[in-house]
Amino acid sequence: MADYVILTDSSTDLTKDLRERFGITDYLPGNITFPDGHTEDSSLDWETISPQDFYTSMSKDSMYSTGVKNIEIQKAFFEKYLKEGKDILNISLSSALSNTYDNCRKVAADLMKEYPERKIIVVDSLRYAGADGLLCSIAGDMKKEGKSLDEVAAWLENNKQRCHQTGTVDDLKFLAKVGRVSNVSAVMGSLINIKPIAEFNRAGMNQVITKVTGYKKLFAAMIMYMKATIEDEPKRIFVTHSFRKAQWLQVQELVRENFPTAEIIPTTVNMANGSSIGPGMVTVFYMGKEISEGLVEETKLLEEIKSKV
């Protein structure tokens, strides 16, 4: 069985230490254009700007934009490992949010003609940020356990719709601007103390399915929702924020109290995702029951929870 590498992109919220821990060999950064007009790689490791400075600037209405690398750069990224005799498992940002997956798939098809002895499998995670990171971490664990490329890829395809999020972005204008949230007016998230709660739909898009007033009700609803949608004792839970440190720490403590056997991995939304999310995200990502079509069951559940908090 040929050795393989696990690759990803700058959607995942895995910093260098986490990538090393979970055996994520490499990632291809996208492009990010700053408010002053210059463009850099959308690094996962914050080499050129701190998260605080990044999100503070966005709080002052500075806008960043992102883009994917061109096909030739994507090809060189994959080919580097093919030349080393490695097969590739690439876990990509949701195709509902970017054309990264399509580019990877096209490049993989071309390269496998040039390297017929090699295999490239590209998985559309249908997720982003901490959810993408969670799936990558599980894939890395499976590889360390001796699972083959095909086994890990099949698990991802069969289980990615079990990857949940619950939490809020308290100002939706950034997500609305780039079309990364459905079924909601951006105004709603900007109303004082209104906390929209979003989940992934089966297309890999954020969908707001209810809203509550204030962080106290939000946190209570998040924990109740997690308990209702987690099937087994969770092994690993990502708790993610974008410039809401106090709330992020509070959520970590609540998750730790309610799911004591789970490993809590705290992360900050990286600049590629942060440019569209903006400041104000406090979200938990975890594995649970498979998400229903149209989020019908999840919406019903959250409306019931909302009446109790």
PDB file of C-alpha atoms in Angstrom:
ATOM      1  CA  MET A   1       0.000   0.000   0.000  1.00  0.00           C
ATOM      2  CA  ALA A   2       1.457   3.344  -1.065  1.00  0.00           C
ATOM      3  CA  ASP A   3       2.084   5.992   1.536  1.00  0.00           C
ATOM      4  CA  TYR A   4      -0.087   9.074   1.334  1.00  0.00           C
ATOM      5  CA  VAL A   5      -0.210  12.617   2.638  1.00  0.00           C
ATOM      6  CA  ILE A   6      -3.168  14.584   3.943  1.00  0.00           C
ATOM      7  CA  LEU A   7      -3.384  18.063   2.460  1.00  0.00           C
ATOM      8  CA  THR A   8      -5.849  20.887   2.938  1.00  0.00           C
ATOM      9  CA  ASP A   9      -6.256  24.624   2.336  1.00  0.00           C
ATOM     10  CA  SER A  10      -6.411  27.819   4.373  1.00  0.00           C
ATOM     11  CA  SER A  11     -10.025  27.224   5.355  1.00  0.00           C
ATOM     12  CA  THR A  12      -9.124  24.884   8.189  1.00  0.00           C
ATOM     13  CA  ASP A  13      -8.465  26.461  11.590  1.00  0.00           C
ATOM     14  CA  LEU A  14      -5.441  24.289  12.297  1.00  0.00           C
ATOM     15  CA  THR A  15      -2.364  26.222  13.307  1.00  0.00           C
ATOM     16  CA  LYS A  16       1.103  24.729  12.848  1.00  0.00           C
ATOM     17  CA  ASP A  17       1.108  22.856  16.154  1.00  0.00           C
ATOM     18  CA  LEU A  18      -2.270  21.277  15.417  1.00  0.00           C
ATOM     19  CA  ARG A  19      -1.301  20.393  11.848  1.00  0.00           C
ATOM     20  CA  GLU A  20       1.808  18.679  13.156  1.00  0.00           C
ATOM     21  CA  ARG A  21      -0.128  16.852  15.857  1.00  0.00           C
ATOM     22  CA  PHE A  22      -2.750  15.517  13.462  1.00  0.00           C
ATOM     23  CA  GLY A  23      -0.381  14.721  10.611  1.00  0.00           C
ATOM     24  CA  ILE A  24      -1.665  17.283   8.140  1.00  0.00           C
ATOM     25  CA  THR A  25       1.368  17.418   5.887  1.00  0.00           C
ATOM     26  CA  ASP A  26       0.710  20.740   4.187  1.00  0.00           C
ATOM     27  CA  TYR A  27      -1.893  23.261   3.131  1.00  0.00           C
ATOM     28  CA  LEU A  28      -2.224  25.614   0.181  1.00  0.00           C
ATOM     29  CA  PRO A  29      -3.024  29.158   1.295  1.00  0.00           C
ATOM     30  CA  GLY A  30      -5.367  31.280  -0.749  1.00  0.00           C
ATOM     31  CA  ASN A  31      -4.927  34.976  -1.397  1.00  0.00           C
ATOM     32  CA  ILE A  32      -6.146  37.710   0.917  1.00  0.00           C
ATOM     33  CA  THR A  33      -6.324  41.345  -0.130  1.00  0.00           C
ATOM     34  CA  PHE A  34      -5.995  43.866   2.681  1.00  0.00           C
ATOM     35  CA  PRO A  35      -7.914  47.152   2.918  1.00  0.00           C
ATOM     36  CA  ASP A  36      -4.863  49.068   1.645  1.00  0.00           C
ATOM     37  CA  GLY A  37      -4.916  47.012  -1.562  1.00  0.00           C
ATOM     38  CA  HIS A  38      -1.921  44.718  -1.063  1.00  0.00           C
ATOM     39  CA  THR A  39      -2.344  40.936  -1.342  1.00  0.00           C
ATOM     40  CA  GLU A  40      -0.672  38.175   0.679  1.00  0.00           C
ATOM     41  CA  ASP A  41      -1.048  34.471   1.330  1.00  0.00           C
ATOM     42  CA  SER A  42      -3.942  33.723   3.695  1.00  0.00           C
ATOM     43  CA  SER A  43      -1.752  32.064   6.295  1.00  0.00           C
ATOM     44  CA  LEU A  44      -3.089  29.856   9.064  1.00  0.00           C
ATOM     45  CA  ASP A  45      -0.392  31.055  11.442  1.00  0.00           C
ATOM     46  CA  TRP A  46      -0.830  34.849  11.606  1.00  0.00           C
ATOM     47  CA  GLU A  47       2.751  35.715  10.642  1.00  0.00           C
ATOM     48  CA  THR A  48       2.083  39.252   9.393  1.00  0.00           C
ATOM     49  CA  ILE A  49      -0.827  40.478  11.516  1.00  0.00           C
ATOM     50  CA  SER A  50      -2.261  39.455  14.863  1.00  0.00           C
ATOM     51  CA  PRO A  51      -5.849  38.242  15.191  1.00  0.00           C
ATOM     52  CA  GLN A  52      -6.581  41.206  17.453  1.00  0.00           C
ATOM     53  CA  ASP A  53      -5.338  43.746  14.907  1.00  0.00           C
ATOM     54  CA  PHE A  54      -7.125  41.936  12.080  1.00  0.00           C
ATOM     55  CA  TYR A  55     -10.521  41.819  13.769  1.00  0.00           C
ATOM     56  CA  THR A  56     -10.165  45.267  15.316  1.00  0.00           C
ATOM     57  CA  SER A  57      -9.701  46.704  11.834  1.00  0.00           C
ATOM     58  CA  MET A  58     -12.845  44.890  10.675  1.00  0.00           C
ATOM     59  CA  SER A  59     -14.745  46.352  13.622  1.00  0.00           C
ATOM     60  CA  LYS A  60     -13.906  49.717  12.079  1.00  0.00           C
ATOM     61  CA  ASP A  61     -15.494  48.587   8.778  1.00  0.00           C
ATOM     62  CA  SER A  62     -12.264  47.673   7.000  1.00  0.00           C
ATOM     63  CA  MET A  63     -13.005  45.011   4.398  1.00  0.00           C
ATOM     64  CA  TYR A  64     -10.758  42.160   3.270  1.00  0.00           C
ATOM     65  CA  SER A  65     -11.318  39.943   0.237  1.00  0.00           C
ATOM     66  CA  THR A  66     -10.066  36.466  -0.588  1.00  0.00           C
ATOM     67  CA  GLY A  67      -9.330  34.438  -3.682  1.00  0.00           C
ATOM     68  CA  VAL A  68      -7.959  31.031  -4.606  1.00  0.00           C
ATOM     69  CA  LYS A  69      -4.570  30.346  -6.126  1.00  0.00           C
ATOM     70  CA  ASN A  70      -4.484  29.728  -9.852  1.00  0.00           C
ATOM     71  CA  ILE A  71      -4.559  26.268 -11.355  1.00  0.00           C
ATOM     72  CA  GLU A  72      -0.815  26.151 -11.965  1.00  0.00           C
ATOM     73  CA  ILE A  73      -0.023  26.837  -8.318  1.00  0.00           C
ATOM     74  CA  GLN A  74      -2.529  24.212  -7.236  1.00  0.00           C
ATOM     75  CA  LYS A  75      -0.928  21.758  -9.648  1.00  0.00           C
ATOM     76  CA  ALA A  76       2.568  22.438  -8.302  1.00  0.00           C
ATOM     77  CA  PHE A  77       1.289  21.982  -4.741  1.00  0.00           C
ATOM     78  CA  PHE A  78      -0.004  18.480  -5.518  1.00  0.00           C
ATOM     79  CA  GLU A  79       2.828  17.525  -7.855  1.00  0.00           C
ATOM     80  CA  LYS A  80       5.454  18.125  -5.174  1.00  0.00           C
ATOM     81  CA  TYR A  81       4.124  15.101  -3.262  1.00  0.00           C
ATOM     82  CA  LEU A  82       3.463  12.946  -6.315  1.00  0.00           C
ATOM     83  CA  LYS A  83       7.120  13.339  -7.256  1.00  0.00           C
ATOM     84  CA  GLU A  84       8.015  12.024  -3.798  1.00  0.00           C
ATOM     85  CA  GLY A  85       6.015   8.883  -4.577  1.00  0.00           C
ATOM     86  CA  LYS A  86       3.141   9.813  -2.274  1.00  0.00           C
ATOM     87  CA  ASP A  87      -0.576   9.484  -2.904  1.00  0.00           C
ATOM     88  CA  ILE A  88      -2.761  12.406  -1.798  1.00  0.00           C
ATOM     89  CA  LEU A  89      -5.889  12.882   0.256  1.00  0.00           C
ATOM     90  CA  ASN A  90      -6.968  16.516  -0.061  1.00  0.00           C
ATOM     91  CA  ILE A  91      -9.700  17.864   2.218  1.00  0.00           C
ATOM     92  CA  SER A  92     -11.185  21.017   0.725  1.00  0.00           C
ATOM     93  CA  LEU A  93     -13.268  23.943   1.884  1.00  0.00           C
ATOM     94  CA  SER A  94     -17.005  23.578   1.216  1.00  0.00           C
ATOM     95  CA  SER A  95     -17.830  23.848  -2.475  1.00  0.00           C
ATOM     96  CA  ALA A  96     -20.830  25.988  -1.471  1.00  0.00           C
ATOM     97  CA  LEU A  97     -18.447  28.684  -0.258  1.00  0.00           C
ATOM     98  CA  SER A  98     -15.580  28.612  -2.767  1.00  0.00           C
ATOM     99  CA  ASN A  99     -14.384  27.099  -6.032  1.00  0.00           C
ATOM    100  CA  THR A 100     -11.361  25.631  -4.215  1.00  0.00           C
ATOM    101  CA  TYR A 101     -12.800  22.112  -4.401  1.00  0.00           C
ATOM    102  CA  ASP A 102     -13.517  22.373  -8.137  1.00  0.00           C
ATOM    103  CA  ASN A 103      -9.974  23.548  -8.820  1.00  0.00           C
ATOM    104  CA  CYS A 104      -8.510  20.708  -6.761  1.00  0.00           C
ATOM    105  CA  ARG A 105     -10.689  18.145  -8.506  1.00  0.00           C
ATOM    106  CA  LYS A 106      -9.716  19.385 -11.977  1.00  0.00           C
ATOM    107  CA  VAL A 107      -6.016  19.438 -11.119  1.00  0.00           C
ATOM    108  CA  ALA A 108      -6.222  15.952  -9.594  1.00  0.00           C
ATOM    109  CA  ALA A 109      -7.821  14.536 -12.748  1.00  0.00           C
ATOM    110  CA  ASP A 110      -5.085  16.020 -14.932  1.00  0.00           C
ATOM    111  CA  LEU A 111      -2.243  14.908 -12.687  1.00  0.00           C
ATOM    112  CA  MET A 112      -3.428  11.322 -12.444  1.00  0.00           C
ATOM    113  CA  LYS A 113      -3.051  11.117 -16.227  1.00  0.00           C
ATOM    114  CA  GLU A 114       0.546  12.258 -15.868  1.00  0.00           C
ATOM    115  CA  TYR A 115       1.176  10.020 -12.834  1.00  0.00           C
ATOM    116  CA  PRO A 116      -0.984   6.947 -13.504  1.00  0.00           C
ATOM    117  CA  GLU A 117       0.702   5.010 -10.700  1.00  0.00           C
ATOM    118  CA  ARG A 118      -0.393   7.602  -8.128  1.00  0.00           C
ATOM    119  CA  LYS A 119      -3.796   8.297  -6.566  1.00  0.00           C
ATOM    120  CA  ILE A 120      -5.356  11.624  -5.583  1.00  0.00           C
ATOM    121  CA  ILE A 121      -8.680  11.760  -3.760  1.00  0.00           C
ATOM    122  CA  VAL A 122     -10.229  15.182  -3.224  1.00  0.00           C
ATOM    123  CA  VAL A 123     -12.952  15.390  -0.573  1.00  0.00           C
ATOM    124  CA  ASP A 124     -15.402  18.272  -0.479  1.00  0.00           C
ATOM    125  CA  SER A 125     -15.705  18.777   3.274  1.00  0.00           C
ATOM    126  CA  LEU A 126     -18.933  20.802   2.901  1.00  0.00           C
ATOM    127  CA  ARG A 127     -17.563  22.603   5.951  1.00  0.00           C
ATOM    128  CA  TYR A 128     -15.197  25.426   6.901  1.00  0.00           C
ATOM    129  CA  ALA A 129     -13.150  26.751   9.846  1.00  0.00           C
ATOM    130  CA  GLY A 130     -13.275  24.563  12.977  1.00  0.00           C
ATOM    131  CA  ALA A 131     -15.537  22.016  11.273  1.00  0.00           C
ATOM    132  CA  ASP A 132     -13.006  21.586   8.489  1.00  0.00           C
ATOM    133  CA  GLY A 133     -10.308  21.344  11.137  1.00  0.00           C
ATOM    134  CA  LEU A 134     -12.274  18.709  13.045  1.00  0.00           C
ATOM    135  CA  LEU A 135     -12.649  16.522   9.950  1.00  0.00           C
ATOM    136  CA  CYS A 136      -8.950  16.950   9.157  1.00  0.00           C
ATOM    137  CA  SER A 137      -8.032  15.960  12.712  1.00  0.00           C
ATOM    138  CA  ILE A 138     -10.102  12.775  12.516  1.00  0.00           C
ATOM    139  CA  ALA A 139      -8.584  11.919   9.143  1.00  0.00           C
ATOM    140  CA  GLY A 140      -5.126  12.382  10.643  1.00  0.00           C
ATOM    141  CA  ASP A 141      -5.977  10.111  13.559  1.00  0.00           C
ATOM    142  CA  MET A 142      -7.246   7.429  11.180  1.00  0.00           C
ATOM    143  CA  LYS A 143      -4.067   7.581   9.115  1.00  0.00           C
ATOM    144  CA  LYS A 144      -1.961   7.136  12.260  1.00  0.00           C
ATOM    145  CA  GLU A 145      -4.118   4.109  13.113  1.00  0.00           C
ATOM    146  CA  GLY A 146      -3.078   2.551   9.806  1.00  0.00           C
ATOM    147  CA  LYS A 147      -6.215   3.280   7.778  1.00  0.00           C
ATOM    148  CA  SER A 148      -5.671   3.432   4.041  1.00  0.00           C
ATOM    149  CA  LEU A 149      -6.260   6.445   1.825  1.00  0.00           C
ATOM    150  CA  ASP A 150      -9.462   4.869   0.506  1.00  0.00           C
ATOM    151  CA  GLU A 151     -10.715   4.029   3.992  1.00  0.00           C
ATOM    152  CA  VAL A 152     -10.169   7.551   5.307  1.00  0.00           C
ATOM    153  CA  ALA A 153     -11.701   9.174   2.227  1.00  0.00           C
ATOM    154  CA  ALA A 154     -14.739   6.885   2.456  1.00  0.00           C
ATOM    155  CA  TRP A 155     -15.195   7.718   6.133  1.00  0.00           C
ATOM    156  CA  LEU A 156     -15.107  11.441   5.371  1.00  0.00           C
ATOM    157  CA  GLU A 157     -17.670  11.099   2.580  1.00  0.00           C
ATOM    158  CA  ASN A 158     -19.958   8.987   4.769  1.00  0.00           C
ATOM    159  CA  ASN A 159     -19.682  11.114   7.895  1.00  0.00           C
ATOM    160  CA  LYS A 160     -19.187  14.762   6.924  1.00  0.00           C
ATOM    161  CA  GLN A 161     -22.935  15.390   7.205  1.00  0.00           C
ATOM    162  CA  ARG A 162     -22.587  14.445  10.878  1.00  0.00           C
ATOM    163  CA  CYS A 163     -20.307  17.410  11.512  1.00  0.00           C
ATOM    164  CA  HIS A 164     -22.338  20.082  13.307  1.00  0.00           C
ATOM    165  CA  GLN A 165     -21.945  23.658  14.354  1.00  0.00           C
ATOM    166  CA  THR A 166     -23.870  25.638  16.929  1.00  0.00           C
ATOM    167  CA  GLY A 167     -23.234  29.195  17.948  1.00  0.00           C
ATOM    168  CA  THR A 168     -23.550  32.678  16.595  1.00  0.00           C
ATOM    169  CA  VAL A 169     -22.038  35.454  14.575  1.00  0.00           C
ATOM    170  CA  ASP A 170     -23.471  38.559  16.154  1.00  0.00           C
ATOM    171  CA  ASP A 171     -23.020  40.722  13.055  1.00  0.00           C
ATOM    172  CA  LEU A 172     -23.927  38.994   9.794  1.00  0.00           C
ATOM    173  CA  LYS A 173     -23.037  41.824   7.433  1.00  0.00           C
ATOM    174  CA  PHE A 174     -19.695  40.287   6.450  1.00  0.00           C
ATOM    175  CA  LEU A 175     -21.199  36.862   5.726  1.00  0.00           C
ATOM    176  CA  ALA A 176     -24.109  38.402   3.851  1.00  0.00           C
ATOM    177  CA  LYS A 177     -21.779  40.531   1.742  1.00  0.00           C
ATOM    178  CA  VAL A 178     -20.029  37.482   0.298  1.00  0.00           C
ATOM    179  CA  GLY A 179     -23.080  35.215   0.203  1.00  0.00           C
ATOM    180  CA  ARG A 180     -21.920  32.772   2.880  1.00  0.00           C
ATOM    181  CA  VAL A 181     -25.117  32.659   4.898  1.00  0.00           C
ATOM    182  CA  SER A 182     -28.598  31.768   3.696  1.00  0.00           C
ATOM    183  CA  ASN A 183     -32.159  32.541   4.783  1.00  0.00           C
ATOM    184  CA  VAL A 184     -31.386  35.663   6.764  1.00  0.00           C
ATOM    185  CA  SER A 185     -31.237  39.415   6.520  1.00  0.00           C
ATOM    186  CA  ALA A 186     -27.892  40.856   7.508  1.00  0.00           C
ATOM    187  CA  VAL A 187     -29.758  43.469   9.507  1.00  0.00           C
ATOM    188  CA  MET A 188     -30.986  40.813  11.914  1.00  0.00           C
ATOM    189  CA  GLY A 189     -27.528  39.991  13.180  1.00  0.00           C
ATOM    190  CA  SER A 190     -26.751  43.635  13.772  1.00  0.00           C
ATOM    191  CA  LEU A 191     -29.715  44.261  16.062  1.00  0.00           C
ATOM    192  CA  ILE A 192     -28.666  44.889  19.639  1.00  0.00           C
ATOM    193  CA  ASN A 193     -28.409  41.669  21.654  1.00  0.00           C
ATOM    194  CA  ILE A 194     -29.960  39.438  18.956  1.00  0.00           C
ATOM    195  CA  LYS A 195     -27.972  36.212  18.535  1.00  0.00           C
ATOM    196  CA  PRO A 196     -28.784  34.263  15.351  1.00  0.00           C
ATOM    197  CA  ILE A 197     -27.956  30.552  15.613  1.00  0.00           C
ATOM    198  CA  ALA A 198     -26.714  28.851  12.460  1.00  0.00           C
ATOM    199  CA  GLU A 199     -26.111  25.247  11.422  1.00  0.00           C
ATOM    200  CA  PHE A 200     -24.593  23.716   8.293  1.00  0.00           C
ATOM    201  CA  ASN A 201     -27.135  22.597   5.735  1.00  0.00           C
ATOM    202  CA  ARG A 202     -26.482  19.581   3.528  1.00  0.00           C
ATOM    203  CA  ALA A 203     -25.205  21.803   0.714  1.00  0.00           C
ATOM    204  CA  GLY A 204     -22.398  23.041   2.969  1.00  0.00           C
ATOM    205  CA  MET A 205     -23.812  26.516   3.559  1.00  0.00           C
ATOM    206  CA  ASN A 206     -24.403  28.309   6.853  1.00  0.00           C
ATOM    207  CA  GLN A 207     -28.123  28.573   7.507  1.00  0.00           C
ATOM    208  CA  VAL A 208     -29.635  30.599  10.332  1.00  0.00           C
ATOM    209  CA  ILE A 209     -32.422  28.534  11.863  1.00  0.00           C
ATOM    210  CA  THR A 210     -33.413  30.539  14.925  1.00  0.00           C
ATOM    211  CA  LYS A 211     -32.358  33.479  17.064  1.00  0.00           C
ATOM    212  CA  VAL A 212     -32.288  34.233  20.768  1.00  0.00           C
ATOM    213  CA  THR A 213     -31.714  37.325  22.863  1.00  0.00           C
ATOM    214  CA  GLY A 214     -28.415  37.663  24.679  1.00  0.00           C
ATOM    215  CA  TYR A 215     -25.437  35.429  25.350  1.00  0.00           C
ATOM    216  CA  LYS A 216     -26.982  33.756  28.408  1.00  0.00           C
ATOM    217  CA  LYS A 217     -29.839  32.297  26.364  1.00  0.00           C
ATOM    218  CA  LEU A 218     -27.489  31.579  23.469  1.00  0.00           C
ATOM    219  CA  PHE A 219     -25.116  29.502  25.594  1.00  0.00           C
ATOM    220  CA  ALA A 220     -27.976  27.587  27.215  1.00  0.00           C
ATOM    221  CA  ALA A 221     -29.443  26.839  23.777  1.00  0.00           C
ATOM    222  CA  MET A 222     -26.059  25.734  22.421  1.00  0.00           C
ATOM    223  CA  ILE A 223     -25.530  23.186  25.199  1.00  0.00           C
ATOM    224  CA  MET A 224     -29.085  21.830  24.925  1.00  0.00           C
ATOM    225  CA  TYR A 225     -28.735  21.541  21.148  1.00  0.00           C
ATOM    226  CA  MET A 226     -25.422  19.706  21.475  1.00  0.00           C
ATOM    227  CA  LYS A 227     -26.875  17.243  23.966  1.00  0.00           C
ATOM    228  CA  ALA A 228     -29.795  16.532  21.629  1.00  0.00           C
ATOM    229  CA  THR A 229     -27.664  16.047  18.507  1.00  0.00           C
ATOM    230  CA  ILE A 230     -24.606  14.204  19.836  1.00  0.00           C
ATOM    231  CA  GLU A 231     -25.120  10.437  19.532  1.00  0.00           C
ATOM    232  CA  ASP A 232     -22.184   9.099  21.539  1.00  0.00           C
ATOM    233  CA  GLU A 233     -19.712  10.496  24.022  1.00  0.00           C
ATOM    234  CA  PRO A 234     -17.863  13.117  21.950  1.00  0.00           C
ATOM    235  CA  LYS A 235     -14.143  12.546  21.547  1.00  0.00           C
ATOM    236  CA  ARG A 236     -13.171  16.022  20.349  1.00  0.00           C
ATOM    237  CA  ILE A 237     -14.930  19.382  20.224  1.00  0.00           C
ATOM    238  CA  PHE A 238     -13.590  22.517  18.549  1.00  0.00           C
ATOM    239  CA  VAL A 239     -14.545  25.834  20.188  1.00  0.00           C
ATOM    240  CA  THR A 240     -13.882  28.725  17.843  1.00  0.00           C
ATOM    241  CA  HIS A 241     -14.167  32.492  17.975  1.00  0.00           C
ATOM    242  CA  SER A 242     -13.410  35.653  16.055  1.00  0.00           C
ATOM    243  CA  PHE A 243     -12.604  38.464  18.495  1.00  0.00           C
ATOM    244  CA  ARG A 244     -14.980  37.380  21.273  1.00  0.00           C
ATOM    245  CA  LYS A 245     -12.444  36.052  23.756  1.00  0.00           C
ATOM    246  CA  ALA A 246     -14.513  36.393  26.942  1.00  0.00           C
ATOM    247  CA  GLN A 247     -17.471  34.531  25.432  1.00  0.00           C
ATOM    248  CA  TRP A 248     -15.128  31.967  23.851  1.00  0.00           C
ATOM    249  CA  LEU A 249     -13.614  31.175  27.248  1.00  0.00           C
ATOM    250  CA  GLN A 250     -17.070  30.933  28.795  1.00  0.00           C
ATOM    251  CA  VAL A 251     -18.241  28.486  26.124  1.00  0.00           C
ATOM    252  CA  GLN A 252     -15.147  26.356  26.629  1.00  0.00           C
ATOM    253  CA  GLU A 253     -15.956  26.064  30.329  1.00  0.00           C
ATOM    254  CA  LEU A 254     -19.603  25.178  29.658  1.00  0.00           C
ATOM    255  CA  VAL A 255     -18.620  22.540  27.103  1.00  0.00           C
ATOM    256  CA  ARG A 256     -16.057  21.112  29.505  1.00  0.00           C
ATOM    257  CA  GLU A 257     -18.649  20.896  32.298  1.00  0.00           C
ATOM    258  CA  ASN A 258     -21.278  19.240  30.127  1.00  0.00           C
ATOM    259  CA  PHE A 259     -19.033  16.947  28.066  1.00  0.00           C
ATOM    260  CA  PRO A 260     -16.241  16.046  30.501  1.00  0.00           C
ATOM    261  CA  THR A 261     -14.823  13.170  28.441  1.00  0.00           C
ATOM    262  CA  ALA A 262     -14.299  15.289  25.317  1.00  0.00           C
ATOM    263  CA  GLU A 263     -11.063  16.986  24.378  1.00  0.00           C
ATOM    264  CA  ILE A 264     -11.694  20.705  23.911  1.00  0.00           C
ATOM    265  CA  ILE A 265      -9.635  22.290  21.146  1.00  0.00           C
ATOM    266  CA  PRO A 266      -9.823  26.108  21.265  1.00  0.00           C
ATOM    267  CA  THR A 267      -9.165  27.891  17.979  1.00  0.00           C
ATOM    268  CA  THR A 268      -9.352  31.365  16.487  1.00  0.00           C
ATOM    269  CA  VAL A 269     -10.989  31.821  13.090  1.00  0.00           C
ATOM    270  CA  ASN A 270      -8.161  32.220  10.583  1.00  0.00           C
ATOM    271  CA  MET A 271      -7.846  35.220   8.281  1.00  0.00           C
ATOM    272  CA  ALA A 272      -9.234  33.464   5.182  1.00  0.00           C
ATOM    273  CA  ASN A 273     -12.493  32.632   6.937  1.00  0.00           C
ATOM    274  CA  GLY A 274     -12.364  35.699   9.146  1.00  0.00           C
ATOM    275  CA  SER A 275     -12.471  38.023   6.173  1.00  0.00           C
ATOM    276  CA  SER A 276     -16.018  36.841   5.431  1.00  0.00           C
ATOM    277  CA  ILE A 277     -17.139  36.037   8.988  1.00  0.00           C
ATOM    278  CA  GLY A 278     -15.927  39.200  10.649  1.00  0.00           C
ATOM    279  CA  PRO A 279     -15.690  39.760  14.401  1.00  0.00           C
ATOM    280  CA  GLY A 280     -18.365  38.276  16.636  1.00  0.00           C
ATOM    281  CA  MET A 281     -18.311  34.521  16.020  1.00  0.00           C
ATOM    282  CA  VAL A 282     -18.536  32.100  18.955  1.00  0.00           C
ATOM    283  CA  THR A 283     -19.167  28.586  17.661  1.00  0.00           C
ATOM    284  CA  VAL A 284     -18.756  24.956  18.641  1.00  0.00           C
ATOM    285  CA  PHE A 285     -18.022  22.200  16.101  1.00  0.00           C
ATOM    286  CA  TYR A 286     -18.589  18.522  16.882  1.00  0.00           C
ATOM    287  CA  MET A 287     -19.667  15.169  15.458  1.00  0.00           C
ATOM    288  CA  GLY A 288     -23.244  14.030  16.012  1.00  0.00           C
ATOM    289  CA  LYS A 289     -26.378  12.816  14.263  1.00  0.00           C
ATOM    290  CA  GLU A 290     -26.612  13.203  10.504  1.00  0.00           C
ATOM    291  CA  ILE A 291     -28.020  16.564   9.473  1.00  0.00           C
ATOM    292  CA  SER A 292     -31.523  16.433   8.012  1.00  0.00           C
ATOM    293  CA  GLU A 293     -32.567  17.629   4.572  1.00  0.00           C
ATOM    294  CA  GLY A 294     -33.359  21.322   4.716  1.00  0.00           C
ATOM    295  CA  LEU A 295     -32.419  21.326   8.419  1.00  0.00           C
ATOM    296  CA  VAL A 296     -36.065  20.514   9.148  1.00  0.00           C
ATOM    297  CA  GLU A 297     -35.333  18.454  12.258  1.00  0.00           C
ATOM    298  CA  GLU A 298     -32.686  20.843  13.564  1.00  0.00           C
ATOM    299  CA  THR A 299     -34.977  23.849  13.126  1.00  0.00           C
ATOM    300  CA  LYS A 300     -37.785  22.093  14.990  1.00  0.00           C
ATOM    301  CA  LEU A 301     -35.402  21.127  17.774  1.00  0.00           C
ATOM    302  CA  LEU A 302     -34.009  24.632  18.201  1.00  0.00           C
ATOM    303  CA  GLU A 303     -37.468  26.170  18.265  1.00  0.00           C
ATOM    304  CA  GLU A 304     -38.368  23.776  21.096  1.00  0.00           C
ATOM    305  CA  ILE A 305     -35.143  24.669  22.906  1.00  0.00           C
ATOM    306  CA  LYS A 306     -35.774  28.376  22.363  1.00  0.00           C
ATOM    307  CA  SER A 307     -39.062  28.107  24.222  1.00  0.00           C
ATOM    308  CA  LYS A 308     -37.224  26.708  27.256  1.00  0.00           C
ATOM    309  CA  VAL A 309     -34.265  29.077  27.616  1.00  0.00           C
TER     310      VAL A 309
END
